[in-house]
CSV table of C-alpha atoms in Angstrom, one decimal:
chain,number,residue,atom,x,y,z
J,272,UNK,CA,0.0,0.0,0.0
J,273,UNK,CA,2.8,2.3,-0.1
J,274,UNK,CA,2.7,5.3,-2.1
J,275,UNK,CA,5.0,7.9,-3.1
J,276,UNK,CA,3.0,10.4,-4.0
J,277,UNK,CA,1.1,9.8,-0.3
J,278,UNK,CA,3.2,13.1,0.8
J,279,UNK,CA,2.6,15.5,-2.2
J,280,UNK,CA,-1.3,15.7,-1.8
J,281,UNK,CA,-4.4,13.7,-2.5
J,282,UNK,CA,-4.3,10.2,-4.9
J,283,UNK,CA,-6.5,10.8,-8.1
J,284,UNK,CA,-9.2,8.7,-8.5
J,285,UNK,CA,-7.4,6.1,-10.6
J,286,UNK,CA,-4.7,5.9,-8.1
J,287,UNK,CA,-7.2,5.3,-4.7
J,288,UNK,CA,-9.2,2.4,-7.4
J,289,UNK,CA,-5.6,0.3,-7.5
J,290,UNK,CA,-5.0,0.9,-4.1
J,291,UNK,CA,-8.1,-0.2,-3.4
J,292,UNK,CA,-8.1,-3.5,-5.4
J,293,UNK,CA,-4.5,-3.9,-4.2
J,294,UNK,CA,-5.9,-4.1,-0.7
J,295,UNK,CA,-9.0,-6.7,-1.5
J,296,UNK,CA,-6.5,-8.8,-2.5
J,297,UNK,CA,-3.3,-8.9,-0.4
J,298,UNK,CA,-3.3,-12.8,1.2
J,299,UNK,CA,-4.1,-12.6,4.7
J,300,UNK,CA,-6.3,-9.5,4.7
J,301,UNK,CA,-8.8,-8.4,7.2
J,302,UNK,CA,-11.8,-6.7,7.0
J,303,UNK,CA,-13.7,-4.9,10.3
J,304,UNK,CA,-16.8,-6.0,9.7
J,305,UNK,CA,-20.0,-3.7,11.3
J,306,UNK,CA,-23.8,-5.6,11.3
J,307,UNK,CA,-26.6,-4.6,13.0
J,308,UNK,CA,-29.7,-6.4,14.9
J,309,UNK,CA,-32.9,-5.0,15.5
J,310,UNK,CA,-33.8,-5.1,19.1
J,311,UNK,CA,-37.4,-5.8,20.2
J,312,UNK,CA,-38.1,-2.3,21.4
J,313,UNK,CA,-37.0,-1.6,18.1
J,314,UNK,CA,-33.7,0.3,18.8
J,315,UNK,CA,-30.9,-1.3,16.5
J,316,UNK,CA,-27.8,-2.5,18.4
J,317,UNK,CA,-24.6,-2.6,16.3
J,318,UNK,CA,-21.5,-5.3,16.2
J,319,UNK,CA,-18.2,-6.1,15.1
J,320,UNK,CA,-15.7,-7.9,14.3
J,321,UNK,CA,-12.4,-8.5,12.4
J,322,UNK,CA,-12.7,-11.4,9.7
J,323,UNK,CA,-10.7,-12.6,7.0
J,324,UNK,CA,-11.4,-11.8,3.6
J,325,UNK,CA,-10.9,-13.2,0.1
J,326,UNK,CA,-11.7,-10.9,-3.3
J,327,UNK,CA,-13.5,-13.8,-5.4
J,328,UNK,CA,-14.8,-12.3,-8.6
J,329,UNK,CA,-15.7,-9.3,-7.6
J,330,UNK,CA,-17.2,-10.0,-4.8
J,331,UNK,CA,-16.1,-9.9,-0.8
J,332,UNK,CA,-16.2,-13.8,1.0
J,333,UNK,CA,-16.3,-14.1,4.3
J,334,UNK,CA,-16.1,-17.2,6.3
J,335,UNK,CA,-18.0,-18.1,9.6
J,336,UNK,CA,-20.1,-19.9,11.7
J,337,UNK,CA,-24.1,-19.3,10.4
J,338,UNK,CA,-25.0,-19.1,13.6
J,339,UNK,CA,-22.0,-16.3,15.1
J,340,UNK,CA,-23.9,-13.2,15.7
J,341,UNK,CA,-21.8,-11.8,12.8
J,342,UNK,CA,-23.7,-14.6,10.7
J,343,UNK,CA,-27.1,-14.2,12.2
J,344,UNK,CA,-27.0,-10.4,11.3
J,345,UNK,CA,-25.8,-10.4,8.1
J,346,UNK,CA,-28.4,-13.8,7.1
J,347,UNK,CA,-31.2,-11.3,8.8
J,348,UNK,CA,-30.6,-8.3,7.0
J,349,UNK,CA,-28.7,-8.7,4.3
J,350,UNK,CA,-26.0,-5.6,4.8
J,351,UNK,CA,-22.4,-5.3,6.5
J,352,UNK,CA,-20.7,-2.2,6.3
J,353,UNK,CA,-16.6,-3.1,6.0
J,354,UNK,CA,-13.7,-1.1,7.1
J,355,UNK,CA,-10.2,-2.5,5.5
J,356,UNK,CA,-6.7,-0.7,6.3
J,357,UNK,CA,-5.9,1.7,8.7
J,358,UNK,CA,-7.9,4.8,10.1
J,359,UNK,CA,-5.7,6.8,8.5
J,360,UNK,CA,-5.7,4.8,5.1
J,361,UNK,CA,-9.0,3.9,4.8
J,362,UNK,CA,-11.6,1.9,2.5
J,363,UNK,CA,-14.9,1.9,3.4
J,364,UNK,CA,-16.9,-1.0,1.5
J,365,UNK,CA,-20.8,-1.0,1.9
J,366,UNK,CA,-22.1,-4.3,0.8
J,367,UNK,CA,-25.6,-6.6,0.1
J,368,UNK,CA,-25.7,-10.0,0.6
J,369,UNK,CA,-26.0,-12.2,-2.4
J,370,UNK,CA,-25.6,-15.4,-1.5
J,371,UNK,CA,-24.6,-17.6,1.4
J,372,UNK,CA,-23.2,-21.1,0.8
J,373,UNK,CA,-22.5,-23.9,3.0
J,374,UNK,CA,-19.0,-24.9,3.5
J,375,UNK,CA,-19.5,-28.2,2.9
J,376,UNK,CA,-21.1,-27.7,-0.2
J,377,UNK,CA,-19.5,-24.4,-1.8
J,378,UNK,CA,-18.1,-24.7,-5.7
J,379,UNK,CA,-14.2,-24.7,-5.9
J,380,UNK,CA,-14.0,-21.4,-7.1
J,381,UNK,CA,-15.0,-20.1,-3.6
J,382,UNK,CA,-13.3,-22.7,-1.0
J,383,UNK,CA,-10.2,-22.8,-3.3
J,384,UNK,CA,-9.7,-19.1,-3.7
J,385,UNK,CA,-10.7,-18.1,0.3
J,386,UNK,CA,-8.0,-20.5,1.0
J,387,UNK,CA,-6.0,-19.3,-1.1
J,388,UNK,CA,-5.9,-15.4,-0.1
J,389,UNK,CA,-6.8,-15.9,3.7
J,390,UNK,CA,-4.6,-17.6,6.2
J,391,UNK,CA,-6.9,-20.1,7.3
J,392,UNK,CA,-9.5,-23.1,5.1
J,393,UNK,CA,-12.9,-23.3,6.9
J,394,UNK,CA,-13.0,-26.6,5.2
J,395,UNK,CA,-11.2,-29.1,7.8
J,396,UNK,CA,-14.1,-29.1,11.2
J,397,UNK,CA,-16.2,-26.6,9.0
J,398,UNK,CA,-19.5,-28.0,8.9
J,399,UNK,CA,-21.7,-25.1,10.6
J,400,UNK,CA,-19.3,-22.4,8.1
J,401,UNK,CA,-21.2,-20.9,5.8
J,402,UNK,CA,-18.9,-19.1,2.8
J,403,UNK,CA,-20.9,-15.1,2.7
J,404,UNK,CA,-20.9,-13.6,-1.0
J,405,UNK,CA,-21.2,-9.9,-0.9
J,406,UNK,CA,-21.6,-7.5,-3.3
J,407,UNK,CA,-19.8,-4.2,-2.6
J,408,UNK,CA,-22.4,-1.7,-3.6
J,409,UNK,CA,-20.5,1.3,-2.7
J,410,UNK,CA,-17.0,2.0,-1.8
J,411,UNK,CA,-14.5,5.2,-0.2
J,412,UNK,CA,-11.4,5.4,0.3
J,413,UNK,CA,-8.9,8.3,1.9
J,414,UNK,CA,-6.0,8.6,3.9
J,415,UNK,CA,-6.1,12.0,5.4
J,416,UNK,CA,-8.4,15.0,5.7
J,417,UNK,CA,-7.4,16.1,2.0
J,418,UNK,CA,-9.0,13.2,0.7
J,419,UNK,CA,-12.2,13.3,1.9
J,420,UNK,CA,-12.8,15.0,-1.6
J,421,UNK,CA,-12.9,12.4,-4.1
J,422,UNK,CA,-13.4,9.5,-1.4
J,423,UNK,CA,-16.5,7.9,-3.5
J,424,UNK,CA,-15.0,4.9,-5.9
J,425,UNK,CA,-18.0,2.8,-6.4
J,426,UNK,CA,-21.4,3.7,-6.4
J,427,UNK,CA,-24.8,1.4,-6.9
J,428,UNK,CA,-21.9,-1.3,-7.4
J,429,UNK,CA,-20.6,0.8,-10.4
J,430,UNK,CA,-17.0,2.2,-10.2
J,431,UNK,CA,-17.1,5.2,-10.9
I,26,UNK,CA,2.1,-1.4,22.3
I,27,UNK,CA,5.1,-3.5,22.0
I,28,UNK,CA,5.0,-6.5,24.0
I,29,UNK,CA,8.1,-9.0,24.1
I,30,UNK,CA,6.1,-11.8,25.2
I,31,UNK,CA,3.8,-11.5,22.3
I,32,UNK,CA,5.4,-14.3,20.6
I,33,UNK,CA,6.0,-16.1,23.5
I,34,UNK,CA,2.2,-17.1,24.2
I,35,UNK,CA,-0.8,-15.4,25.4
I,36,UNK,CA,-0.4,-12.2,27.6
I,37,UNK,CA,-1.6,-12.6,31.3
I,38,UNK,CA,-4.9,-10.9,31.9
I,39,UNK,CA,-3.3,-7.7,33.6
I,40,UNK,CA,-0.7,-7.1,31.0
I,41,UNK,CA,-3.8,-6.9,28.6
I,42,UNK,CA,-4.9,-4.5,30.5
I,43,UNK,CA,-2.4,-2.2,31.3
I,44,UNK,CA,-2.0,-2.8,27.2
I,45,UNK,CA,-5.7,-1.5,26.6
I,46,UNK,CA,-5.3,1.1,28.5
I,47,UNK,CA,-2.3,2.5,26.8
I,48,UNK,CA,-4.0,2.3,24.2
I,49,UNK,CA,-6.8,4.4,25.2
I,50,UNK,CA,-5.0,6.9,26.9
I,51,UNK,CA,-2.4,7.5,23.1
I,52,UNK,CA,-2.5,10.5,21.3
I,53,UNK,CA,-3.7,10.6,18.1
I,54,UNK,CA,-5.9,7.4,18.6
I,55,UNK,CA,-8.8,6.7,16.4
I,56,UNK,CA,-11.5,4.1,16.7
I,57,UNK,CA,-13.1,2.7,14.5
I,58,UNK,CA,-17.4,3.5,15.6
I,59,UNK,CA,-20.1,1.0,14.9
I,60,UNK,CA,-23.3,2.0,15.2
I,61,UNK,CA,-26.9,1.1,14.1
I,62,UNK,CA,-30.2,2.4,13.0
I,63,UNK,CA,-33.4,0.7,12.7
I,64,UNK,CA,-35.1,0.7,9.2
I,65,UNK,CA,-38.8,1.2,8.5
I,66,UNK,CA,-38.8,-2.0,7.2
I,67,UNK,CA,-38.0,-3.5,11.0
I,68,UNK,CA,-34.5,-4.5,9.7
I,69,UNK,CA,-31.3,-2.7,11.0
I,70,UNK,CA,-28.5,-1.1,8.9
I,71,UNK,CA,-24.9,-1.1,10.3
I,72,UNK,CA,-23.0,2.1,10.3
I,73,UNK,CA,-18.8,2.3,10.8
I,74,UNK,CA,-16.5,5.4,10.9
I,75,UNK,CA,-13.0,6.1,12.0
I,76,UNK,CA,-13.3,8.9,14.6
I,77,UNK,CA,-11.0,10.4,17.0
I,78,UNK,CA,-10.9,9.4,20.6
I,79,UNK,CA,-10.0,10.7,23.8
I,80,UNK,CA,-10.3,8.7,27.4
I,81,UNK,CA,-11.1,11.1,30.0
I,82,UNK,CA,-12.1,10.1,33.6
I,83,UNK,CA,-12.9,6.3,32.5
I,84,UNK,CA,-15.0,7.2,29.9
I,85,UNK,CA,-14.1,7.5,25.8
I,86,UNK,CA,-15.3,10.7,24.6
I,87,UNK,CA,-16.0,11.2,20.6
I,88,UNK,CA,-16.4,14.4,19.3
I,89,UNK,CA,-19.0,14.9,15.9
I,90,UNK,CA,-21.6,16.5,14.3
I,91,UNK,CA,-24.9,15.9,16.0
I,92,UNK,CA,-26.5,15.8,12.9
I,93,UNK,CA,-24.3,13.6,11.1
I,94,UNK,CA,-25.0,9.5,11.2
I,95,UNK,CA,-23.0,7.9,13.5
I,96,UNK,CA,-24.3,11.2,15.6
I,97,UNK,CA,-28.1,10.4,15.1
I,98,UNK,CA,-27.9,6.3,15.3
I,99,UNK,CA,-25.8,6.9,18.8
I,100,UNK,CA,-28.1,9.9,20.2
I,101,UNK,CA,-31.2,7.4,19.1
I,102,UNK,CA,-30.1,3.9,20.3
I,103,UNK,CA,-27.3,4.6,23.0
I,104,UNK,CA,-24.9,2.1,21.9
I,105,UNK,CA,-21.4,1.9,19.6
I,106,UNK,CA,-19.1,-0.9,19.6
I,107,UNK,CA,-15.3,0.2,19.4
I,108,UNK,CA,-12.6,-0.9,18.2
I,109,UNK,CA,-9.0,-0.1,19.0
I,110,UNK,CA,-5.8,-1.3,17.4
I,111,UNK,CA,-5.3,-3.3,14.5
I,112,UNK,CA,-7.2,-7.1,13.8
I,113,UNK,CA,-4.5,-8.9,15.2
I,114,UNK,CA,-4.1,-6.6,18.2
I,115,UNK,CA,-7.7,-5.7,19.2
I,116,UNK,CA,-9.5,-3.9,21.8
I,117,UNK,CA,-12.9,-4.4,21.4
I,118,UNK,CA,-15.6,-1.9,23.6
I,119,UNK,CA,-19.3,-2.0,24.0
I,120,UNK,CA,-20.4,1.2,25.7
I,121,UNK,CA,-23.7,3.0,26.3
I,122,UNK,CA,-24.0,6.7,25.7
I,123,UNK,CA,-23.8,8.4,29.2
I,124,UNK,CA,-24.2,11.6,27.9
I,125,UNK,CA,-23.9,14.4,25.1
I,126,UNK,CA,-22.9,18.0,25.8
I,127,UNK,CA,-22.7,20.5,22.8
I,128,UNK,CA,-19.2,21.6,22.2
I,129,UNK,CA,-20.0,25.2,23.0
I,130,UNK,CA,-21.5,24.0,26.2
I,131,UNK,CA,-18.5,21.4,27.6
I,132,UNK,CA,-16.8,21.4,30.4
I,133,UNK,CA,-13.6,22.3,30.7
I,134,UNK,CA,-12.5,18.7,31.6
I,135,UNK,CA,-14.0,17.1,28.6
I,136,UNK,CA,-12.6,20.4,26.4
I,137,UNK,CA,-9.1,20.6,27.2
I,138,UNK,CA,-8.8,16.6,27.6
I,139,UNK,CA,-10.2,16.0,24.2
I,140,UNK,CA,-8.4,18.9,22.8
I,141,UNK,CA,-4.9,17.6,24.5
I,142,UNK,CA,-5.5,13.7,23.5
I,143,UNK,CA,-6.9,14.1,20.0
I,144,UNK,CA,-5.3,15.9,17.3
I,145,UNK,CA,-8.0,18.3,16.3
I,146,UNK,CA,-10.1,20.2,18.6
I,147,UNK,CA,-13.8,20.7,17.3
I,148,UNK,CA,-14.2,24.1,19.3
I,149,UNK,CA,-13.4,26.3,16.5
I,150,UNK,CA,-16.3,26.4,14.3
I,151,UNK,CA,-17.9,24.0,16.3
I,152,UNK,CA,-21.3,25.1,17.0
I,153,UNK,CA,-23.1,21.8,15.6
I,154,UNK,CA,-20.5,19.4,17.5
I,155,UNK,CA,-21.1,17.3,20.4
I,156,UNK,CA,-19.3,15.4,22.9
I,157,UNK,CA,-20.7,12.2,23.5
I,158,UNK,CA,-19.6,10.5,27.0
I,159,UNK,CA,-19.3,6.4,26.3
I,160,UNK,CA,-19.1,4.8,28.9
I,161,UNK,CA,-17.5,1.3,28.5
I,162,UNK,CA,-20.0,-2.0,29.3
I,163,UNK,CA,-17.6,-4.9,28.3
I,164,UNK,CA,-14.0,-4.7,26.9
I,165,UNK,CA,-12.2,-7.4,25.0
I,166,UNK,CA,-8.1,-7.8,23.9
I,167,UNK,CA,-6.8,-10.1,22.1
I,168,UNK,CA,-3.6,-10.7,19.3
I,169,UNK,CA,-4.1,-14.0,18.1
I,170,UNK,CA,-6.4,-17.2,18.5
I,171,UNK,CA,-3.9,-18.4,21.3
I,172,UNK,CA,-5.6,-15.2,23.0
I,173,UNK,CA,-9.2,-15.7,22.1
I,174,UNK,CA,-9.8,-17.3,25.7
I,175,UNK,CA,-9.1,-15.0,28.1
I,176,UNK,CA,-9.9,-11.6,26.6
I,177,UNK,CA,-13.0,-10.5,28.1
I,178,UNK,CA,-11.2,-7.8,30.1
I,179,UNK,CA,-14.6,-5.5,31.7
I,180,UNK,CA,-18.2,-7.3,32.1
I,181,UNK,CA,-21.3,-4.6,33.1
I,182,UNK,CA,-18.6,-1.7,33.3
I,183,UNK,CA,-16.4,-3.8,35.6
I,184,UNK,CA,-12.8,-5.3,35.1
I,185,UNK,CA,-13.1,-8.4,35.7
């Protein structure tokens, strides 16, 4: 993720995209990862939690148990809200679920390429994992106050 | 935050403490801010942010726009969970909102200790700025998954 240029002002938009995609895909990469529940007084009570990522065709895969609260959220409403990188290098990744797929049963494409990029395989003891298939819908990214400008990279799941 | 037994096994319970609150008590320390809001549809949407923190008499103390969202979900729920460090060195916090006092209205304490901790001070310009009070329910730490057991540090505003 180093940059030069980091120094000399903000990264055009070009610049923030590869940085961006460099990130989704470094091995062993984690992603903050914010859901919400809806109490039943019908306040909404946040949580989160640092999982592993792997950048599968354009998507975001997670893996976890279906039942974690993570899981239960996320099956439930059908948003997470990710934070990868540092506060201070940012990318903010709004996503929708599209599909959840059991472990046991996911194509190769998935359970070879999570295992691949993150440093751990669900696979071996992972028969209540569920492989999460999100579709980033819109995505920022910035280091510093002089990139708050310019911070929107994706929007209705269109770069932009 | 450097710890020479890190590699040597899991940290005792009081070393993760003293570690948290060093933590809390850096300058310049950001947390990442989850919060929630309900939908109309009964379903609740996560929100995350990177803000600013300062840890002032027990209590983290964020300082925002009133109006903006992670403003609005905490003023109308009353919870964020927080998270300090990196994902392989985390400090997890649930806290409850104990209070918000408009910028122009604060205390010196909370003023001058947010203002000497953080490195902005929202007093300048402002006059739509609050200080929400968190106070801290349940605190986690943890490196690795050889720390997993033992990290629940504070249980109902206790350390434990």
């Amino acid at each position: 993720m180093t940059n030069p240029q980091a120094t000399t002002g903000p990264r055009p938009r070009e610049q923030r995209r590869a940085d961006t995609l460099a990130m989704l895909r470094s091995p062993a990469r984690d992603a903050w990862v914010s859901t919400a529940s809806a109490a039943d007084d019908g306040t909404a009570e946040p949580y989160l939690v640092p999982l592993s990522l792997a950048w599968i065709d354009d998507r975001v895969v997670l893996a976890l148990e279906a039942t974690s609260r993570t899981g239960r959220n996320l099956l439930a409403a059908g948003t997470a809200r990710l934070a990868l990188g540092g506060t201070r290098d940012v990318v903010m990744i709004d996503t929708d679920l599209e599909r959840s797929v059991r472990v046991a049963d996911a194509p190769a494409e998935i359970a070879e390429g999570y295992a691949a990029q993150a440093d751990w395989d669900p696979r071996p003891g992972g028969e209540h994992d569920v492989y999460l298939v999100l579709r980033p819908r819109r995505v920022q990214a910035w280091r510093e106050v002089d990139e708050l400008a310019g911070r929107l990279l994706m929007r209705d799941g269109e770069w932009v």
